[in-house]
JSON list of C-alpha atoms in Angstrom, two decimals:
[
{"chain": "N", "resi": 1, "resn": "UNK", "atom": "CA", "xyz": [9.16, -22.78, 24.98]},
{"chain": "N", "resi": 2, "resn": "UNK", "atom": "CA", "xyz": [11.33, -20.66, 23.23]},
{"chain": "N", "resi": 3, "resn": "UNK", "atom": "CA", "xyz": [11.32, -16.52, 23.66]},
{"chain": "N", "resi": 4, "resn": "UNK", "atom": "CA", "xyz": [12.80, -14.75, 20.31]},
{"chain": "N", "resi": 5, "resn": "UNK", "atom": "CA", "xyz": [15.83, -12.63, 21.13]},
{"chain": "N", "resi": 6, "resn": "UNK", "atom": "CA", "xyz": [15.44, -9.61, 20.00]},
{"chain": "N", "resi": 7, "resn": "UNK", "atom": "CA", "xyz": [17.35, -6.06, 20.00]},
{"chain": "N", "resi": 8, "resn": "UNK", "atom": "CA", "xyz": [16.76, -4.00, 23.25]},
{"chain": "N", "resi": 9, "resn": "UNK", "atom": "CA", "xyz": [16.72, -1.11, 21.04]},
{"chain": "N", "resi": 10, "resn": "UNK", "atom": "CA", "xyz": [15.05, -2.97, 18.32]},
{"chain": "N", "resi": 11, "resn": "UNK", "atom": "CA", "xyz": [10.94, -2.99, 17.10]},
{"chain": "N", "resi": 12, "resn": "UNK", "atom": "CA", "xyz": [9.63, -5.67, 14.74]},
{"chain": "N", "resi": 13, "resn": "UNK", "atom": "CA", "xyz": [11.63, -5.47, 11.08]},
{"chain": "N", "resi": 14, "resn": "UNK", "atom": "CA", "xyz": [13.19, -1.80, 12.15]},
{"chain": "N", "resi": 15, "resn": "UNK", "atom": "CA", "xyz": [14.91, 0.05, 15.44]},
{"chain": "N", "resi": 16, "resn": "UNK", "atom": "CA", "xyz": [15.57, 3.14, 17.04]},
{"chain": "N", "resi": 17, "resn": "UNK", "atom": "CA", "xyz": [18.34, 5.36, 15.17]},
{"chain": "N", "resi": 18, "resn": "UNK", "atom": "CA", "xyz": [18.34, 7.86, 17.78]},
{"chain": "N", "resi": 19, "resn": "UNK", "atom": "CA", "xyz": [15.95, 11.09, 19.78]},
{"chain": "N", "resi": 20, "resn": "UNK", "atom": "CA", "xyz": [15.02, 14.12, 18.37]},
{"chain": "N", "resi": 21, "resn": "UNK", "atom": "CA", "xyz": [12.83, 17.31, 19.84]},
{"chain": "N", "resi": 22, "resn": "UNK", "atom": "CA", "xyz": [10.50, 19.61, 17.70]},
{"chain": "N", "resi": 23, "resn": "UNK", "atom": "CA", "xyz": [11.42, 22.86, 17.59]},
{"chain": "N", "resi": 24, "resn": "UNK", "atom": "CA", "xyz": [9.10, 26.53, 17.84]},
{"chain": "N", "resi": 25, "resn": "UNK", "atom": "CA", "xyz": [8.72, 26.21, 13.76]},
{"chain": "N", "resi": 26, "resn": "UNK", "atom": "CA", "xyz": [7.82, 23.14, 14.16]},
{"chain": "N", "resi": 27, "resn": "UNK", "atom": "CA", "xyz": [10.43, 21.65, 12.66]},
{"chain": "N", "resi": 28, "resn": "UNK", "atom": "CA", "xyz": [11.85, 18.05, 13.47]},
{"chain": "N", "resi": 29, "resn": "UNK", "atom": "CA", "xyz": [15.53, 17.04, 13.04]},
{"chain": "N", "resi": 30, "resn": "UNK", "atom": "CA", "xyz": [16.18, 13.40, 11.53]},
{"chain": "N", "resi": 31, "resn": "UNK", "atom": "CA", "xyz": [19.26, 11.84, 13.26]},
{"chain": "N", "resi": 32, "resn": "UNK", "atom": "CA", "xyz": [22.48, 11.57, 11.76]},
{"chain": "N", "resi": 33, "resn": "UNK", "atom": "CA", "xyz": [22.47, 7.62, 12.62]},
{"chain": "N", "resi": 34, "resn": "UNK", "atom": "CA", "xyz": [18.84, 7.75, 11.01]},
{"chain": "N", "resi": 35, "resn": "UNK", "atom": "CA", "xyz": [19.99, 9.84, 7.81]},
{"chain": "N", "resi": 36, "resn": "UNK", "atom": "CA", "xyz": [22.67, 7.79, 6.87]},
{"chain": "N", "resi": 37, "resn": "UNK", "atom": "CA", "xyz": [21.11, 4.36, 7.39]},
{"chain": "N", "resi": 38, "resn": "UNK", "atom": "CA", "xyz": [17.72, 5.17, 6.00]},
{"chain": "N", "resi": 39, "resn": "UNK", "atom": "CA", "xyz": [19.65, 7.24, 3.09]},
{"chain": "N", "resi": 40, "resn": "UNK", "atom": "CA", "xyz": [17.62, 10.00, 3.71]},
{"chain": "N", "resi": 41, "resn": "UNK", "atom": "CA", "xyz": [19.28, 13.37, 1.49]},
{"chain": "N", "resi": 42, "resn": "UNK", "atom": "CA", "xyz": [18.40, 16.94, 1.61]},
{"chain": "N", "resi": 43, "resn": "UNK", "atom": "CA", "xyz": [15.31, 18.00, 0.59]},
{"chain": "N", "resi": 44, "resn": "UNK", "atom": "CA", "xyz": [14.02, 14.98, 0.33]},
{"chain": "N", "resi": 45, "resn": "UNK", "atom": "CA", "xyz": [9.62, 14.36, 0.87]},
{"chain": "N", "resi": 46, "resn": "UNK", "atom": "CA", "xyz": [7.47, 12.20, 2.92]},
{"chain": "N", "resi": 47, "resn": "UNK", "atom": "CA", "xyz": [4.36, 11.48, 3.65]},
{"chain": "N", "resi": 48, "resn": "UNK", "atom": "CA", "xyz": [3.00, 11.61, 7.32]},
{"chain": "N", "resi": 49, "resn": "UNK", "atom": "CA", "xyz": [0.98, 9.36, 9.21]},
{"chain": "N", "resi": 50, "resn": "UNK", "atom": "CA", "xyz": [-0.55, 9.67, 12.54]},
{"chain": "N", "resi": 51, "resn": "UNK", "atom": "CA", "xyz": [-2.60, 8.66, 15.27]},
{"chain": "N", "resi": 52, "resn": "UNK", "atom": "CA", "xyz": [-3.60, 11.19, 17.33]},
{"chain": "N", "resi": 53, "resn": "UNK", "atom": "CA", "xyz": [-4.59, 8.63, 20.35]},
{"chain": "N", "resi": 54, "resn": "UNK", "atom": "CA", "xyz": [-1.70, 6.52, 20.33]},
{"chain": "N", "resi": 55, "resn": "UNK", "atom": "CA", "xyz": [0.16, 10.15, 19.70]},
{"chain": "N", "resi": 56, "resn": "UNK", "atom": "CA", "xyz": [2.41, 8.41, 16.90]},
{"chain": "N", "resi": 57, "resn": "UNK", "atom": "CA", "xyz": [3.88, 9.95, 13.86]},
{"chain": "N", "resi": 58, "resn": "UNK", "atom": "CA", "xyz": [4.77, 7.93, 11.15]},
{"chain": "N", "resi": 59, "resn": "UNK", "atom": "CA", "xyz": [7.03, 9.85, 8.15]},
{"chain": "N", "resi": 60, "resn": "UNK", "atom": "CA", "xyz": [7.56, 7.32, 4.64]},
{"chain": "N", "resi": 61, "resn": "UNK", "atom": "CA", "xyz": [9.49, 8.64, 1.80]},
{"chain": "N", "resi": 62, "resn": "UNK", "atom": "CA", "xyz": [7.53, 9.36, -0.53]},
{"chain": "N", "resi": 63, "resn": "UNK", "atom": "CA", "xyz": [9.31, 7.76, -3.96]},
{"chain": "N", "resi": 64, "resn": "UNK", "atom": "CA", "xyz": [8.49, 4.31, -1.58]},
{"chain": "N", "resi": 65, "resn": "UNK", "atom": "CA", "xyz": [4.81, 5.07, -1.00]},
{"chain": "N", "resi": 66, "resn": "UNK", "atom": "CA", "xyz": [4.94, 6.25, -4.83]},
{"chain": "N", "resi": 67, "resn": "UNK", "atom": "CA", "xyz": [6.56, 3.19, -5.78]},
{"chain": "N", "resi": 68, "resn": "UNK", "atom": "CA", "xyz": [3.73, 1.32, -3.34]},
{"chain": "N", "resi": 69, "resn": "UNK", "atom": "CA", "xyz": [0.56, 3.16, -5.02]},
{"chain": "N", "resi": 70, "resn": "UNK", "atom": "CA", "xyz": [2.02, 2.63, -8.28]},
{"chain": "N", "resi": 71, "resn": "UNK", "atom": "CA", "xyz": [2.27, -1.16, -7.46]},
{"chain": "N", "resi": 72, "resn": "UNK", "atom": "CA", "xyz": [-1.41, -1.05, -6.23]},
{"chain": "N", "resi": 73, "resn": "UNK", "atom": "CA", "xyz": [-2.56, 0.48, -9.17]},
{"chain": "N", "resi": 74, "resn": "UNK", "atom": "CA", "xyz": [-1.06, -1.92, -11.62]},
{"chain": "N", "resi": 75, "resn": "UNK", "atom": "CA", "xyz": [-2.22, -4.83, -9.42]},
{"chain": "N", "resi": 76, "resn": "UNK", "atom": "CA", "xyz": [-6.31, -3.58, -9.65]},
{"chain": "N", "resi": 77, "resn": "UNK", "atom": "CA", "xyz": [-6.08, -2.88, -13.14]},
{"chain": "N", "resi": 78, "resn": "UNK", "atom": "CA", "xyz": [-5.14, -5.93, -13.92]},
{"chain": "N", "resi": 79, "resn": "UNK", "atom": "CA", "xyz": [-8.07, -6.86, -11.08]},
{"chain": "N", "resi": 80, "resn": "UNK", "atom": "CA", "xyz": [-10.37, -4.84, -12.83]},
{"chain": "N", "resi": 81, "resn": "UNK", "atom": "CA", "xyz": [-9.90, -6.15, -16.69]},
{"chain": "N", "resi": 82, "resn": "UNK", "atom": "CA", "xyz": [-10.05, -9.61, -15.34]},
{"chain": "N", "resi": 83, "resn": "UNK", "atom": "CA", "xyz": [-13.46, -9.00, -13.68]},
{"chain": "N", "resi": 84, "resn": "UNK", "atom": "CA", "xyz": [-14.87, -6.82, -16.85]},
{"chain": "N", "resi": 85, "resn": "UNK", "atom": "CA", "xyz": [-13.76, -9.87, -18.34]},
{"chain": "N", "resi": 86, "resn": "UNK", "atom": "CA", "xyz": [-15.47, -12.23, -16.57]},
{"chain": "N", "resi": 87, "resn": "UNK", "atom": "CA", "xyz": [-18.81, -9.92, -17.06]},
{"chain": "N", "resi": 88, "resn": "UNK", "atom": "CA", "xyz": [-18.76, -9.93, -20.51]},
{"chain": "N", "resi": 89, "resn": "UNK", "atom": "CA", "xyz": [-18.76, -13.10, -20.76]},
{"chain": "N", "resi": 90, "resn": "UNK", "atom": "CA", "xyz": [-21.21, -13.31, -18.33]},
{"chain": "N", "resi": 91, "resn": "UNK", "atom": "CA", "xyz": [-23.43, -10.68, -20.24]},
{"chain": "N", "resi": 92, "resn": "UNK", "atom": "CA", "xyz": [-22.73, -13.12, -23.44]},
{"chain": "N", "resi": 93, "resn": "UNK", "atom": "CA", "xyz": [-24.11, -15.58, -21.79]},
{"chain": "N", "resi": 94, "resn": "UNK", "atom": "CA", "xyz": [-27.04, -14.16, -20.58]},
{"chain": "N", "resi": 95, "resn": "UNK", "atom": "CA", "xyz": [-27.81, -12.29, -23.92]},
{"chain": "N", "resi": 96, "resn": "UNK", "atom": "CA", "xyz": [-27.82, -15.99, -24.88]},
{"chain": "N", "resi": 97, "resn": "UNK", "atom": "CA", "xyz": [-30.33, -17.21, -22.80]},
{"chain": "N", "resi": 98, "resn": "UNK", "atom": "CA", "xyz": [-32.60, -13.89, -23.20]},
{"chain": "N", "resi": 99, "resn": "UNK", "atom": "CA", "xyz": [-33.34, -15.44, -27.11]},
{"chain": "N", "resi": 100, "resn": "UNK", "atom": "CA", "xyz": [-36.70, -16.78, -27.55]},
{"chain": "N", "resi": 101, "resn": "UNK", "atom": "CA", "xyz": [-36.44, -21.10, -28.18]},
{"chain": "N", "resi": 102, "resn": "UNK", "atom": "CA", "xyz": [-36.88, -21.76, -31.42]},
{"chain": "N", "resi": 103, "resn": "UNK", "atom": "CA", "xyz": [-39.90, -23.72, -31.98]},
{"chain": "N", "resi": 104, "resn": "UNK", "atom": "CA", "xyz": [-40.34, -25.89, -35.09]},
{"chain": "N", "resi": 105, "resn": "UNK", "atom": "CA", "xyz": [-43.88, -25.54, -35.66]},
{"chain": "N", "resi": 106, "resn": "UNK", "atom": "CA", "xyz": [-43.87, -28.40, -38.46]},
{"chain": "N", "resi": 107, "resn": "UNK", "atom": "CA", "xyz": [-44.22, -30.68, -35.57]}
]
C-alpha cells in the first residue's frame, strides 16, 4: 500500500506561508511569505468565510470569487435558456394535444 508524501507544512492543493496574531483593532497582518506568493497588493479586498465551530477563517480575493460568480452566472443562464427551451416546446406540444380531433362527420 502506498502512503502519498506530502509537505509537513503542506494541506491538500495549498500550505502554510507563515503565523500571524490579531491585533486590539482587530486587524490581521498577511505574511510577507504569504503576500508575495499569493500576490496579494495593498489595499487589496476579500471576502471572509467562517465557521464559528471549527473556529476557521477563510479570506478569498475577491476579483477570484468575482471571477467565480461571474462563471456561475454564465453557466445557469445558459442552464436556464436551455430549460425555457425545453418548456416551450413542451408547452407546443401540449397546446397540440389540447385541440379537439377532428371528426369527419361524412362518415
Amino acid at each position: 500500500m502506498q502512503h502519498k508524501k506530502e509537505n509537513s507544512h503542506g494541506f491538500g492543493h495549498g500550505k502554510v506561508l507563515g503565523t500571524t496574531s490579531m491585533g486590539e483593532r482587530g486587524q490581521i497582518v498577511i505574511p510577507r511569505e504569504a503576500r508575495e506568493e499569493l500576490d496579494i497588493n495593498p489595499g487589496e479586498k476579500f471576502i471572509v468565510f467562517g465557521h464559528k465551530r471549527k473556529g476557521a477563517v477563510i479570506l478569498v480575493k475577491a476579483e477570484m470569487f468575482n471571477k467565480f460568480a461571474d462563471f456561475f452566472m454564465s453557466a445557469s443562464k445558459k442552464f436556464e435558456s436551455m430549460a425555457q427551451a425545453i418548456f416551450d416546446k413542451n408547452t407546443a406540444v401540449s397546446d397540440d394535444e389540447d385541440d379537439e380531433p377532428v371528426v369527419d362527420e361524412k362518415e
